[in-house]
Amino acid sequence: MKDVTVADVRNFVLLGHSGSGKTTLTDAMLFKMGVNDRQGSVDNGSSMADYTDEEKSRKITIYAKPFSGVHASGGRKTAMVFCDTPGFADFFGQVILAGRIANAAVVVVDANAGVQVGTARGWKQADQLELPRAVVVTGLDRENASFARVLAELQEKWGARCVPVTLPAAGGNGVVDVLSSAAPAPDVAEAVQAAKGSLVELAAETDDTLIEKYLAGEPLSADELAAGLRRAVLERKLVPVFACLPPKGVGIQEFLDGVARLFPSPLDRPIKDAEGRPINPAADAPFVGFIWRMVNDPFIGQLAFLYVCGGTLKPDMDILNATKDQKERIAVLGEFNGKKQGTVESACAGQIVALSKLKFTGLGDTLCAAAHKTLLAPFKFPNPVAWAAIAAKTQGDEDKIGVALQRVAEEDPTIKVERSKDTHEMVLSGMGDTHIAVTVEKMKRRSNVDVTLSTPKVPYKETVTAKGEGHYKHKKQSGGRGQFGEVYLRVDPLPPGETEWFVDAIVGGAIPGNFLPAVQKGLVEGMSRGCVAGYPVVNVRVTVYDGSYHEVDSSEISFKIAGSRAFRDGMSKAKPVLLEPIMTVRVMVPDQFMGDVNGDLSHKRGRIMGMETADGMQVIVAEAPQAELFHYCAELRSMTGGRGTFEMEFNRYEVVPSNVAQKVIAEAEKNKKEEEE
Ligand SMILES: Nc1nc2c(ncn2[C@@H]2O[C@H](COP(=O)(O)OP(=O)(O)O)[C@@H](O)[C@H]2O)c(=O)[nH]1
Ligand SMILES: [Mg+2]
């Protein structure tokens, strides 16, 4: 974009339920602004926005992507910068990324389906970010579509501030602009009149002198009305509603006109730094920018997408990465519309540029003029809600998985990989099963590693509940020098608060002091695989109180073996039990699902600890075993039509009830046999 002034930049993010038409609207806008010479379509794979293989094969948006173009209307040029985002809950991380750099939100609502789960999720995110917003009602041609019905629903949910600025007309093949001076067709005249009345009133209410004028029955001038409307949108007292039929390009011109007229520019809404101080958005202020998107492109290499918060970025400037405290060099400012790439000579507030070959910069970093260090707050993402153990299909590919996943995680901070030190599995976690599946697919395509996914193993542990005596005499005579070591010990529960698990109660040198470390080593080994199902043993105390040795045959290895076996003997007599991790779960659901969710949790051996309400939702706090929760995300979504969400964290270990323990033990024995074969 050339010759753009900050005041003429409009920057917004598209939010809404999956399938509501956000991407189709994106393609329609790009075509209207001449960025594309035909209108791309999600359905035939020609969309400029949903262009990645994983998006094309699923026909859904997976990544938030930036677009830009110039909208010319009435002799005025406006730079439109906007992000298309996924509506699917699994990819909400992308909404968090794009939301951070938006000056306004456009919530897309389908005229048949109305407000859906994803619509409400997007709206809530916009609320949290305090974003001014508009609604675009799409799908006017769909069966049972009704603009009037959706408008009523919007007003019921989000107030009378939702007022149409364009209305469907001409049997759905056109729209009328409520504020246009042309006389509306008779069939819409009444609706136009009502909307105009509401708009004028909301505009007047933003200013004391205007409201006086309005109440005195004087008309507002065109300039007063325009300024009042913009202020009302900025203050979130007006949510303009637009009617569109994106596949046919109907209402797009009017929508872009509306954005140019009504939306704030970056000058109206300065971004705040980490301390809450506004960053000066003016073009001549010191440069500050924020990295909100990273892409590891197999052909281009790594691209860092930067949002300019203030000042003007030009190539070859002295740039500081304030997050890493490192100087960076910038050669070229890239501009991307999907795959289509170009370059720009400079970028001001509200614009997005792609930077390549940065040395230190990652997602969430702040770049700024070296002489004016500024830092923005880092991103915050929700905790994972879905987990899968991941293993290489081909032996030897394990290292490749690690590297490939790390590259994916650089782009997508809601994907996490961890090697469990308890189960030794590599566990991939994310925002849902589809998120994990897409990640694996992407990894395969880019790094050519094939993996298998499975339910992660539960990190069971074992302990004892009573006192047990253990004894082992290790004696071996095989030709030359033999082996000899004998250990007597007692195993009992480690008293709460104590950490000293080993007690030396040997008297009279029954086991010489120099062999005690070997005995201890044997105990540690014994504790690494308990006698119940071979899981690590915790919270036990071992008192070694007697033993015997042989002048010649005793050795470290003999005592290590004796220690390990004596422990096993003692533990098996000390009423050993299996322990499992218990999680604290917070489930957020609308009222009507309370019964189902509570019932299901009890079914999962859960205990309801409390209930509260927050944000108009019921919050159920429960404790339940981790073993029952690996697939809770999918189960809760299907139980609640996607409206329930949850978070969970580890709480403590608890004894596994014996009927469940029997199954775990049987499974462990089966696995052991398989290993031995
Ligand atoms: N009939 C009709 N179909 C639409 C309209 N807008 C989008 N679609 C279709 O709805 C489906 C989902 O659209 P898409 O833009 O991918 O939705 P998104 O998930 O919100 O990005 C696609 O098959 C589109 O062709 C519309 O206004 N009318
Ligand atoms: Mg989409």
XYZ file of C-alpha atoms and ligand atoms in Angstrom:
706
model
C 0.000 0.000 0.000
C 1.419 3.323 -1.059
C 0.899 6.776 0.391
C -1.183 5.631 3.301
C -1.742 7.969 6.208
C -2.457 6.458 9.596
C -5.840 8.178 9.724
C -6.890 6.261 6.618
C -6.001 2.802 7.906
C -8.814 0.526 9.039
C -7.712 -2.620 10.742
C -10.104 -5.377 11.799
C -10.398 -9.068 12.569
C -13.150 -11.363 11.292
C -14.696 -13.516 14.014
C -17.542 -15.989 14.028
C -18.778 -19.533 13.960
C -17.183 -21.979 11.566
C -19.035 -21.916 8.243
C -20.632 -18.508 8.760
C -18.853 -17.109 5.706
C -15.790 -15.266 7.064
C -13.468 -16.623 4.427
C -15.982 -16.095 1.642
C -16.345 -12.503 2.849
C -12.543 -12.211 2.766
C -12.420 -13.389 -0.840
C -15.260 -11.049 -1.760
C -13.456 -8.048 -0.224
C -10.168 -8.934 -1.932
C -11.911 -9.192 -5.275
C -13.801 -5.950 -4.731
C -10.548 -4.109 -3.922
C -8.815 -5.586 -6.954
C -6.320 -7.632 -4.953
C -7.577 -10.666 -6.853
C -8.752 -10.555 -10.466
C -11.557 -13.022 -9.763
C -13.367 -13.990 -6.604
C -11.742 -16.953 -4.886
C -13.989 -19.650 -3.468
C -13.602 -21.965 -0.500
C -15.711 -24.563 -2.255
C -13.528 -25.068 -5.309
C -10.225 -24.539 -3.534
C -9.493 -21.187 -5.184
C -9.802 -19.094 -2.018
C -6.971 -16.629 -1.506
C -7.401 -17.125 2.219
C -7.884 -20.872 2.776
C -4.944 -21.816 0.576
C -2.928 -24.267 2.649
C -3.280 -27.991 1.930
C -4.672 -28.734 5.365
C -7.318 -26.025 4.904
C -8.221 -27.019 1.368
C -8.632 -30.680 2.225
C -10.915 -29.900 5.177
C -12.604 -26.829 3.683
C -12.128 -24.935 6.933
C -9.860 -22.110 8.007
C -7.087 -23.238 10.314
C -4.731 -20.246 10.456
C -5.380 -16.581 11.099
C -4.045 -14.699 8.077
C -3.628 -11.050 7.273
C -4.879 -9.342 4.110
C -4.746 -5.826 2.828
C -6.063 -3.736 0.019
C -7.126 -0.233 -0.872
C -10.791 0.610 -0.920
C -11.594 3.593 -3.098
C -14.933 5.271 -2.730
C -16.191 8.792 -3.305
C -12.716 10.087 -4.120
C -11.343 8.762 -0.868
C -8.889 5.920 -0.395
C -8.866 3.727 2.681
C -6.251 1.105 3.484
C -8.046 -2.022 4.672
C -5.985 -4.398 6.794
C -7.840 -7.401 8.118
C -7.410 -10.946 9.389
C -9.518 -13.954 8.581
C -9.662 -16.404 11.497
C -10.874 -19.938 12.114
C -14.219 -20.396 13.882
C -13.505 -23.875 15.136
C -12.744 -24.133 18.877
C -9.606 -26.209 18.251
C -7.956 -23.243 16.554
C -8.932 -20.564 19.020
C -5.248 -19.847 19.594
C -5.282 -18.202 16.161
C -8.120 -15.912 17.244
C -6.036 -14.888 20.252
C -3.122 -14.029 17.952
C -5.161 -12.018 15.453
C -7.336 -10.376 18.109
C -4.313 -8.809 19.769
C -3.502 -6.697 16.727
C -7.002 -5.665 15.714
C -8.515 -2.216 16.066
C -12.012 -3.568 15.585
C -13.853 -6.861 15.180
C -16.294 -7.878 12.486
C -18.507 -10.647 13.776
C -19.951 -12.711 10.940
C -23.375 -14.267 11.503
C -25.214 -16.584 9.162
C -28.761 -15.394 8.384
C -30.168 -18.862 8.781
C -28.257 -20.188 11.797
C -28.136 -16.909 13.732
C -25.920 -16.629 16.805
C -24.016 -19.893 17.286
C -21.400 -21.173 19.729
C -18.529 -19.772 17.682
C -20.322 -16.439 17.318
C -20.657 -16.119 21.083
C -17.012 -17.181 21.550
C -15.856 -14.518 19.100
C -18.042 -11.874 20.702
C -16.685 -12.700 24.146
C -13.116 -12.455 22.885
C -13.904 -9.050 21.360
C -15.389 -7.993 24.709
C -12.247 -9.021 26.524
C -10.125 -7.046 24.090
C -12.575 -4.121 24.334
C -12.792 -4.043 20.553
C -15.247 -1.805 18.740
C -17.223 -4.027 16.420
C -19.682 -4.551 13.611
C -21.797 -7.516 12.553
C -22.032 -8.821 9.009
C -25.071 -10.979 8.340
C -24.257 -13.392 5.488
C -26.132 -16.181 3.776
C -29.138 -14.035 2.907
C -29.918 -16.465 0.079
C -29.968 -19.540 2.293
C -33.160 -21.418 2.933
C -35.002 -20.016 5.956
C -32.646 -17.063 6.116
C -34.076 -13.998 7.781
C -32.184 -10.773 8.301
C -34.980 -9.426 10.514
C -34.943 -12.492 12.751
C -31.166 -12.400 13.167
C -31.271 -8.678 13.884
C -33.833 -9.272 16.617
C -31.626 -12.004 18.070
C -28.586 -9.717 18.035
C -30.535 -6.991 19.788
C -31.868 -9.396 22.365
C -28.386 -10.751 23.119
C -26.252 -7.650 22.718
C -28.645 -4.763 23.003
C -30.354 -2.080 20.979
C -26.901 -0.805 20.011
C -26.974 -3.370 17.165
C -28.419 -1.222 14.366
C -28.482 -2.000 10.655
C -26.470 0.244 8.374
C -27.327 -1.788 5.303
C -30.478 -3.824 4.773
C -31.221 -6.558 2.260
C -33.227 -5.313 -0.734
C -34.150 -6.230 -4.261
C -35.199 -9.738 -3.246
C -31.816 -10.480 -1.723
C -29.789 -9.399 -4.748
C -28.881 -5.998 -3.373
C -28.692 -3.946 -0.221
C -29.768 -0.438 0.722
C -27.587 1.921 2.670
C -29.649 3.279 5.541
C -27.764 6.585 5.563
C -27.882 7.176 1.824
C -29.869 10.180 0.700
C -31.634 8.242 -2.044
C -35.267 7.385 -1.362
C -35.557 3.705 -0.363
C -37.839 1.300 -2.181
C -41.291 1.118 -0.567
C -40.796 -2.427 0.754
C -37.845 -1.393 2.930
C -38.788 2.226 3.602
C -40.113 1.517 7.064
C -37.081 -0.501 8.191
C -34.737 2.142 6.744
C -36.585 4.870 8.611
C -36.400 2.980 11.912
C -32.697 2.223 11.533
C -31.912 5.801 10.558
C -33.730 7.034 13.660
C -31.689 4.740 15.917
C -28.405 5.697 14.264
C -29.034 9.413 14.617
C -30.005 8.998 18.249
C -26.912 6.912 19.083
C -24.701 9.395 17.255
C -26.214 12.311 19.140
C -25.784 10.589 22.497
C -21.999 10.624 22.142
C -21.767 14.376 22.581
C -23.505 16.872 24.901
C -24.027 19.561 22.295
C -25.326 17.045 19.769
C -27.793 15.559 22.206
C -29.131 19.021 23.015
C -29.587 19.673 19.337
C -31.220 16.319 18.850
C -33.613 16.787 21.751
C -34.534 20.223 20.461
C -35.565 18.562 17.221
C -32.806 20.172 15.143
C -31.243 17.965 12.460
C -27.552 17.060 12.805
C -25.289 18.131 9.975
C -23.731 15.392 7.830
C -20.356 15.976 9.490
C -21.830 15.890 12.973
C -23.633 12.664 12.215
C -20.521 11.069 10.707
C -18.339 12.048 13.668
C -21.012 10.965 16.161
C -21.393 7.569 14.527
C -17.642 6.950 14.522
C -17.442 7.935 18.173
C -20.377 5.662 19.028
C -18.651 2.709 17.341
C -15.339 3.498 19.052
C -17.057 3.657 22.435
C -18.912 0.419 21.653
C -22.275 2.147 22.020
C -23.121 1.326 18.427
C -22.639 -1.983 16.659
C -23.391 -1.378 12.976
C -24.985 -4.364 11.257
C -24.442 -5.034 7.553
C -26.298 -7.333 5.188
C -24.089 -9.197 2.690
C -24.196 -11.998 0.195
C -20.461 -12.603 -0.124
C -20.490 -15.387 -2.768
C -22.205 -12.954 -5.150
C -20.357 -9.883 -3.992
C -23.605 -8.264 -2.851
C -23.267 -5.646 -0.116
C -19.458 -5.773 -0.093
C -18.944 -2.268 -1.499
C -21.401 -0.892 1.060
C -19.742 -2.831 3.874
C -16.290 -1.498 2.969
C -17.774 2.003 2.733
C -19.192 1.481 6.207
C -15.838 0.314 7.580
C -14.113 3.365 6.080
C -16.733 5.718 7.527
C -17.426 4.145 10.897
C -14.406 2.205 12.127
C -11.629 3.728 14.218
C -8.197 4.320 12.761
C -5.085 3.383 14.784
C -4.972 7.042 15.872
C -8.267 6.565 17.726
C -7.207 3.470 19.609
C -3.527 3.408 20.549
C -2.139 -0.007 21.500
C -0.889 -0.176 25.096
C 2.520 -1.336 26.204
C 3.116 -3.903 28.957
C 2.680 -1.233 31.626
C -0.567 0.026 30.144
C 0.908 3.194 28.645
C -0.489 4.069 25.211
C 1.991 3.815 22.344
C 1.987 6.880 20.119
C 0.487 5.674 16.806
C 1.585 8.719 14.792
C 3.715 8.107 11.706
C 6.484 10.375 13.007
C 6.595 8.776 16.473
C 9.311 6.227 17.378
C 8.665 2.896 15.693
C 7.089 0.078 17.750
C 5.851 -3.220 16.351
C 4.663 -6.569 17.622
C 5.225 -10.064 16.203
C 1.866 -11.813 16.167
C 2.417 -14.578 13.633
C 5.303 -16.856 12.669
C 5.379 -19.079 9.625
C 8.045 -21.652 8.835
C 7.580 -21.780 5.102
C 9.359 -24.696 3.439
C 10.293 -22.478 0.474
C 10.678 -18.970 1.840
C 12.012 -19.907 5.250
C 10.885 -18.285 8.453
C 8.564 -15.299 8.210
C 7.710 -13.080 11.162
C 4.530 -11.048 10.726
C 4.777 -7.713 12.427
C 1.966 -5.370 13.355
C 3.020 -1.743 13.461
C 1.715 -0.087 16.652
C 3.317 3.304 16.081
C 5.913 5.208 14.079
C 7.019 4.167 10.616
C 9.030 1.082 9.791
C 11.451 1.257 6.892
C 14.105 -1.195 5.768
C 17.630 -0.746 7.104
C 16.483 0.932 10.302
C 18.261 0.328 13.575
C 15.844 -2.073 15.227
C 15.891 -3.521 18.708
C 14.092 -6.687 19.710
C 13.075 -5.382 23.121
C 11.896 -8.779 24.349
C 15.245 -10.444 23.677
C 17.328 -7.303 24.004
C 19.016 -7.986 20.669
C 19.562 -5.850 17.600
C 17.852 -7.053 14.433
C 18.416 -6.093 10.808
C 15.494 -5.718 8.487
C 16.100 -5.821 4.763
C 12.710 -6.116 3.090
C 9.162 -5.413 4.202
C 7.006 -8.157 2.729
C 3.300 -7.855 2.155
C 1.212 -10.997 1.854
C -2.310 -11.640 0.664
C -2.492 -15.364 1.113
C 0.195 -16.769 -1.144
C 0.441 -13.598 -3.182
C 3.446 -11.632 -2.051
C 4.770 -8.181 -2.641
C 6.872 -5.633 -0.841
C 6.275 -2.179 0.597
C 8.696 0.634 1.239
C 7.369 1.569 4.638
C 4.625 0.681 7.083
C 2.736 2.821 9.575
C 0.448 2.001 12.494
C -2.265 -0.497 11.638
C -0.271 -2.145 8.883
C 1.158 -5.640 8.841
C 4.438 -6.598 7.196
C 6.294 -9.886 6.923
C 9.958 -9.922 7.916
C 12.380 -12.637 6.959
C 15.805 -13.725 8.136
C 15.430 -12.349 11.653
C 17.979 -13.857 13.978
C 16.490 -13.676 17.442
C 12.835 -12.876 16.971
C 9.947 -15.155 17.929
C 6.208 -14.963 18.384
C 5.057 -12.274 20.825
C 8.282 -10.268 20.653
C 8.287 -6.476 20.490
C 10.503 -4.751 17.926
C 11.163 -1.055 18.310
C 13.405 1.837 17.376
C 16.691 1.118 19.136
C 16.669 4.464 20.907
C 13.156 4.062 22.320
C 12.859 0.725 24.046
C 9.234 -0.340 24.403
C 7.796 -3.681 25.475
C 4.330 -5.082 24.896
C 2.738 -7.684 27.165
C 3.249 -11.278 26.023
C 0.400 -13.432 24.740
C -1.647 -15.554 27.117
C -3.023 -18.841 25.853
C -5.386 -21.328 27.456
C -4.006 -24.617 28.747
C -4.279 -27.704 26.546
C -7.497 -29.701 26.664
C -6.535 -32.699 24.514
C -3.599 -35.068 24.712
C -2.077 -37.818 22.599
C 1.017 -39.936 22.946
C 3.055 -39.648 19.791
C 5.584 -42.169 18.520
C 7.550 -42.590 15.319
C 6.284 -45.251 12.935
C 9.826 -45.936 11.875
C 12.423 -46.634 14.493
C 15.103 -43.997 14.588
C 12.714 -41.207 13.595
C 12.217 -40.083 17.212
C 14.712 -37.247 16.929
C 13.044 -36.064 13.731
C 9.712 -35.828 15.569
C 11.216 -33.601 18.211
C 12.680 -31.180 15.666
C 9.562 -31.181 13.478
C 7.259 -30.534 16.416
C 9.433 -27.750 17.680
C 9.101 -25.995 14.335
C 5.344 -26.381 14.432
C 5.213 -25.098 18.008
C 7.132 -21.959 17.005
C 4.146 -21.040 14.845
C 1.455 -22.366 17.110
C 1.899 -21.684 20.815
C -1.177 -23.741 21.704
C 0.655 -26.920 20.692
C 2.879 -28.399 23.369
C 5.218 -31.369 23.349
C 6.605 -32.946 26.442
C 8.436 -36.141 27.194
C 6.829 -37.559 30.317
C 9.475 -38.496 32.811
C 7.060 -40.945 34.402
C 5.795 -42.851 31.383
C 8.690 -41.994 29.027
C 6.185 -41.227 26.290
C 6.273 -38.144 24.115
C 2.946 -36.417 24.727
C 1.494 -33.902 22.302
C -1.189 -31.613 23.664
C -3.398 -29.009 22.086
C -6.849 -27.487 21.897
C -8.711 -30.536 20.568
C -8.357 -33.767 18.610
C -8.597 -31.989 15.245
C -5.875 -29.582 16.322
C -3.616 -32.531 17.131
C -4.510 -34.324 13.880
C -3.773 -31.210 11.809
C -0.463 -30.728 13.596
C 0.623 -34.273 12.836
C -0.456 -33.893 9.211
C 1.513 -30.682 8.877
C 4.549 -32.290 10.435
C 4.367 -35.174 8.029
C 4.072 -32.904 5.026
C 6.922 -30.662 6.034
C 9.373 -32.972 7.671
C 8.277 -36.296 6.266
C 7.927 -38.114 9.576
C 5.183 -40.657 10.041
C 3.842 -41.011 13.538
C 1.247 -42.953 15.439
C -1.029 -41.374 18.019
C -2.468 -43.136 21.037
C -4.087 -42.336 24.346
C -1.312 -41.370 26.750
C -0.438 -43.756 29.543
C -1.500 -42.837 33.034
C 1.554 -42.165 35.226
C 0.495 -44.541 37.989
C 2.611 -44.837 41.085
C 2.761 -47.285 43.956
C 3.108 -47.020 47.696
C 2.563 -49.051 50.870
C -0.088 -48.696 53.545
C 1.396 -50.846 56.327
C 4.649 -52.157 57.711
C 6.362 -55.066 55.972
C 9.487 -57.091 56.748
C 11.792 -57.873 53.862
C 14.745 -60.200 53.561
C 17.031 -61.438 50.817
C 20.202 -63.424 50.816
C 22.127 -63.221 47.583
C 24.535 -66.116 47.297
C 26.180 -67.446 44.184
C 29.028 -69.900 43.864
C 30.274 -70.322 40.338
C 33.869 -71.384 40.084
C 36.329 -68.710 41.252
C 35.084 -65.889 43.440
C 31.464 -66.095 44.591
C 28.865 -63.449 45.405
C 27.395 -62.877 48.823
C 25.212 -60.260 50.504
C 22.281 -60.471 52.888
C 19.865 -57.700 53.830
C 17.058 -57.429 56.389
C 14.828 -54.411 56.142
C 11.490 -52.951 57.035
C 9.266 -51.027 54.616
C 6.617 -48.659 55.906
C 4.795 -45.496 54.790
C 6.906 -42.360 54.929
C 5.383 -40.214 57.682
C 3.836 -37.022 56.263
C 6.247 -34.123 56.110
C 9.323 -36.335 56.280
C 11.763 -36.623 53.424
C 14.381 -39.017 54.861
C 13.347 -42.266 53.224
C 16.419 -44.343 54.130
C 17.156 -45.287 57.719
C 20.425 -46.974 58.629
C 19.714 -49.084 61.726
C 22.576 -51.560 61.330
C 24.315 -52.482 64.562
C 27.665 -54.089 65.044
C 28.670 -53.822 61.381
C 26.333 -56.604 60.210
C 26.653 -54.920 56.818
C 29.981 -53.090 56.537
C 29.600 -49.332 56.011
C 31.321 -49.429 52.636
C 28.543 -51.631 51.228
C 25.685 -49.426 52.410
C 25.730 -47.198 49.309
C 25.349 -50.365 47.218
C 22.392 -51.454 49.338
C 20.860 -48.009 48.817
C 21.376 -48.281 45.081
C 19.555 -51.593 45.173
C 16.673 -50.014 47.061
C 16.410 -47.188 44.534
C 16.328 -49.749 41.756
C 13.655 -51.748 43.583
C 11.610 -48.590 44.042
C 11.746 -47.747 40.360
C 9.461 -50.695 39.629
C 7.037 -51.520 42.416
C 5.578 -54.956 43.135
C 1.965 -54.135 42.247
C 2.178 -53.363 38.532
C 5.761 -52.227 38.030
C 5.184 -48.475 38.542
C 7.544 -46.203 40.504
C 7.209 -46.393 44.268
C 6.726 -43.215 46.273
C 6.284 -42.240 49.903
C 7.927 -45.232 51.528
C 10.528 -45.418 54.256
C 13.051 -48.248 54.291
C 14.845 -49.183 57.484
C 17.784 -51.510 56.947
C 18.502 -53.112 60.304
C 20.458 -56.316 59.743
C 22.314 -58.457 57.283
C 25.484 -60.446 56.839
C 28.534 -60.484 54.618
C 31.390 -62.690 53.527
C 35.045 -61.635 53.820
C 35.882 -62.697 50.264
C 32.667 -63.048 48.279
C 30.793 -59.888 49.318
C 30.799 -57.134 46.718
C 28.856 -54.038 45.760
C 26.865 -55.876 43.153
C 25.917 -58.586 45.651
C 24.558 -56.040 48.101
C 22.807 -54.113 45.395
C 20.941 -57.234 44.326
C 20.181 -58.164 47.930
C 18.870 -54.640 48.635
C 16.642 -54.590 45.584
C 15.115 -58.032 46.235
C 14.711 -57.434 49.968
C 12.814 -54.250 49.149
C 10.489 -56.117 46.830
C 9.913 -58.711 49.536
C 9.228 -56.057 52.186
C 6.985 -54.005 49.949
C 4.824 -56.972 48.980
C 4.127 -57.565 52.686
C 3.396 -53.912 53.459
C -0.067 -53.834 51.864
C 1.042 -52.168 48.651
C -1.414 -50.107 46.609
C -1.591 -48.440 43.217
C -1.873 -44.639 43.081
C -3.311 -42.533 40.280
C -3.237 -38.811 39.505
C -6.380 -36.929 40.469
C -7.135 -33.746 38.566
C -9.127 -30.691 39.547
C -11.519 -29.968 36.687
C -13.476 -26.764 36.126
C -16.278 -27.255 33.645
C -18.129 -24.237 32.262
C -21.548 -25.009 30.751
C -24.876 -23.310 30.162
C -27.523 -24.159 32.761
C -29.367 -26.780 30.777
C -26.350 -29.119 30.608
C -25.649 -29.202 34.349
C -27.430 -32.488 34.967
C -25.755 -34.319 32.082
C -22.312 -33.023 32.930
C -22.617 -33.844 36.631
C -23.924 -37.313 35.848
C -21.101 -37.939 33.426
C -18.498 -36.772 35.928
C -19.838 -39.159 38.579
C -19.630 -41.872 35.980
C -15.974 -41.002 35.569
C -15.367 -41.600 39.288
C -15.456 -37.848 39.770
C -16.526 -35.936 42.862
C -18.334 -32.632 42.554
C -16.586 -30.184 44.872
C -18.656 -27.109 44.199
C -20.685 -25.074 41.759
C -20.682 -21.395 40.992
C -21.770 -19.087 38.221
C -19.480 -16.922 36.128
C -20.142 -15.009 32.895
C -23.692 -16.377 32.844
C -22.389 -19.949 32.796
C -22.483 -22.643 35.441
C -19.058 -23.602 36.672
C -18.742 -27.108 38.060
C -15.609 -27.783 40.067
C -14.852 -31.469 40.390
C -12.042 -33.877 41.112
C -11.619 -36.870 38.871
C -8.914 -39.375 37.953
C -6.738 -38.405 34.999
C -7.297 -41.877 33.519
C -10.900 -40.889 32.771
C -10.152 -37.479 31.295
C -7.854 -37.841 28.280
C -10.831 -37.589 25.904
C -12.937 -35.223 27.955
C -12.680 -32.413 25.402
C -14.462 -34.380 22.687
C -16.941 -35.876 25.147
C -17.884 -32.550 26.705
C -18.278 -30.901 23.299
C -20.577 -33.632 22.067
C -22.565 -33.543 25.320
C -23.098 -29.785 25.094
C -23.127 -29.081 21.377
C -19.762 -27.389 21.696
C -20.949 -24.972 24.352
C -19.150 -26.514 27.302
C -15.497 -25.800 28.018
C -13.178 -26.973 30.727
C -9.759 -26.595 32.221
C -7.929 -28.942 34.494
C -4.799 -29.251 36.517
C -3.043 -31.896 38.545
C -4.106 -32.012 42.166
C -2.678 -35.099 43.925
C -2.151 -38.852 43.837
C -4.770 -41.096 45.342
C -5.237 -44.850 45.852
C -6.870 -46.565 42.871
C -10.044 -48.437 43.898
C -9.382 -52.176 43.838
C -11.765 -53.049 40.982
C -10.015 -50.514 38.753
C -6.575 -51.497 40.047
C -7.185 -55.099 39.010
C -7.590 -54.012 35.408
C -4.426 -51.916 35.535
C -2.503 -54.841 37.019
C -3.824 -57.255 34.396
C -2.834 -54.802 31.679
C 0.660 -54.407 33.166
C 1.094 -58.181 33.272
C -0.004 -58.497 29.680
C 2.474 -55.827 28.613
C 5.253 -57.457 30.581
C 4.608 -60.797 28.892
C 4.635 -59.142 25.481
C 7.921 -57.458 26.321
C 9.466 -60.743 27.372
C 8.371 -62.573 24.235
N -25.587 -19.678 0.236
C -24.563 -19.039 0.796
N -23.455 -19.730 1.088
C -22.417 -19.066 1.640
C -22.474 -17.690 1.928
N -21.283 -17.323 2.477
C -20.528 -18.442 2.532
N -21.214 -19.503 2.010
C -20.759 -20.882 1.933
O -20.670 -21.388 3.248
C -19.577 -22.283 3.376
C -18.639 -21.812 4.481
O -18.099 -20.570 4.124
P -16.703 -20.044 4.683
O -16.456 -18.737 4.057
O -15.662 -21.090 4.542
O -17.063 -19.887 6.231
P -16.052 -19.571 7.433
O -15.826 -20.869 8.127
O -16.782 -18.614 8.311
O -14.822 -19.008 6.854
C -18.909 -22.301 2.009
O -19.380 -23.433 1.332
C -19.381 -21.036 1.350
O -19.446 -21.140 -0.055
C -23.661 -16.985 1.589
O -23.793 -15.778 1.806
N -24.654 -17.712 1.025
Mg -12.955 -19.592 7.147
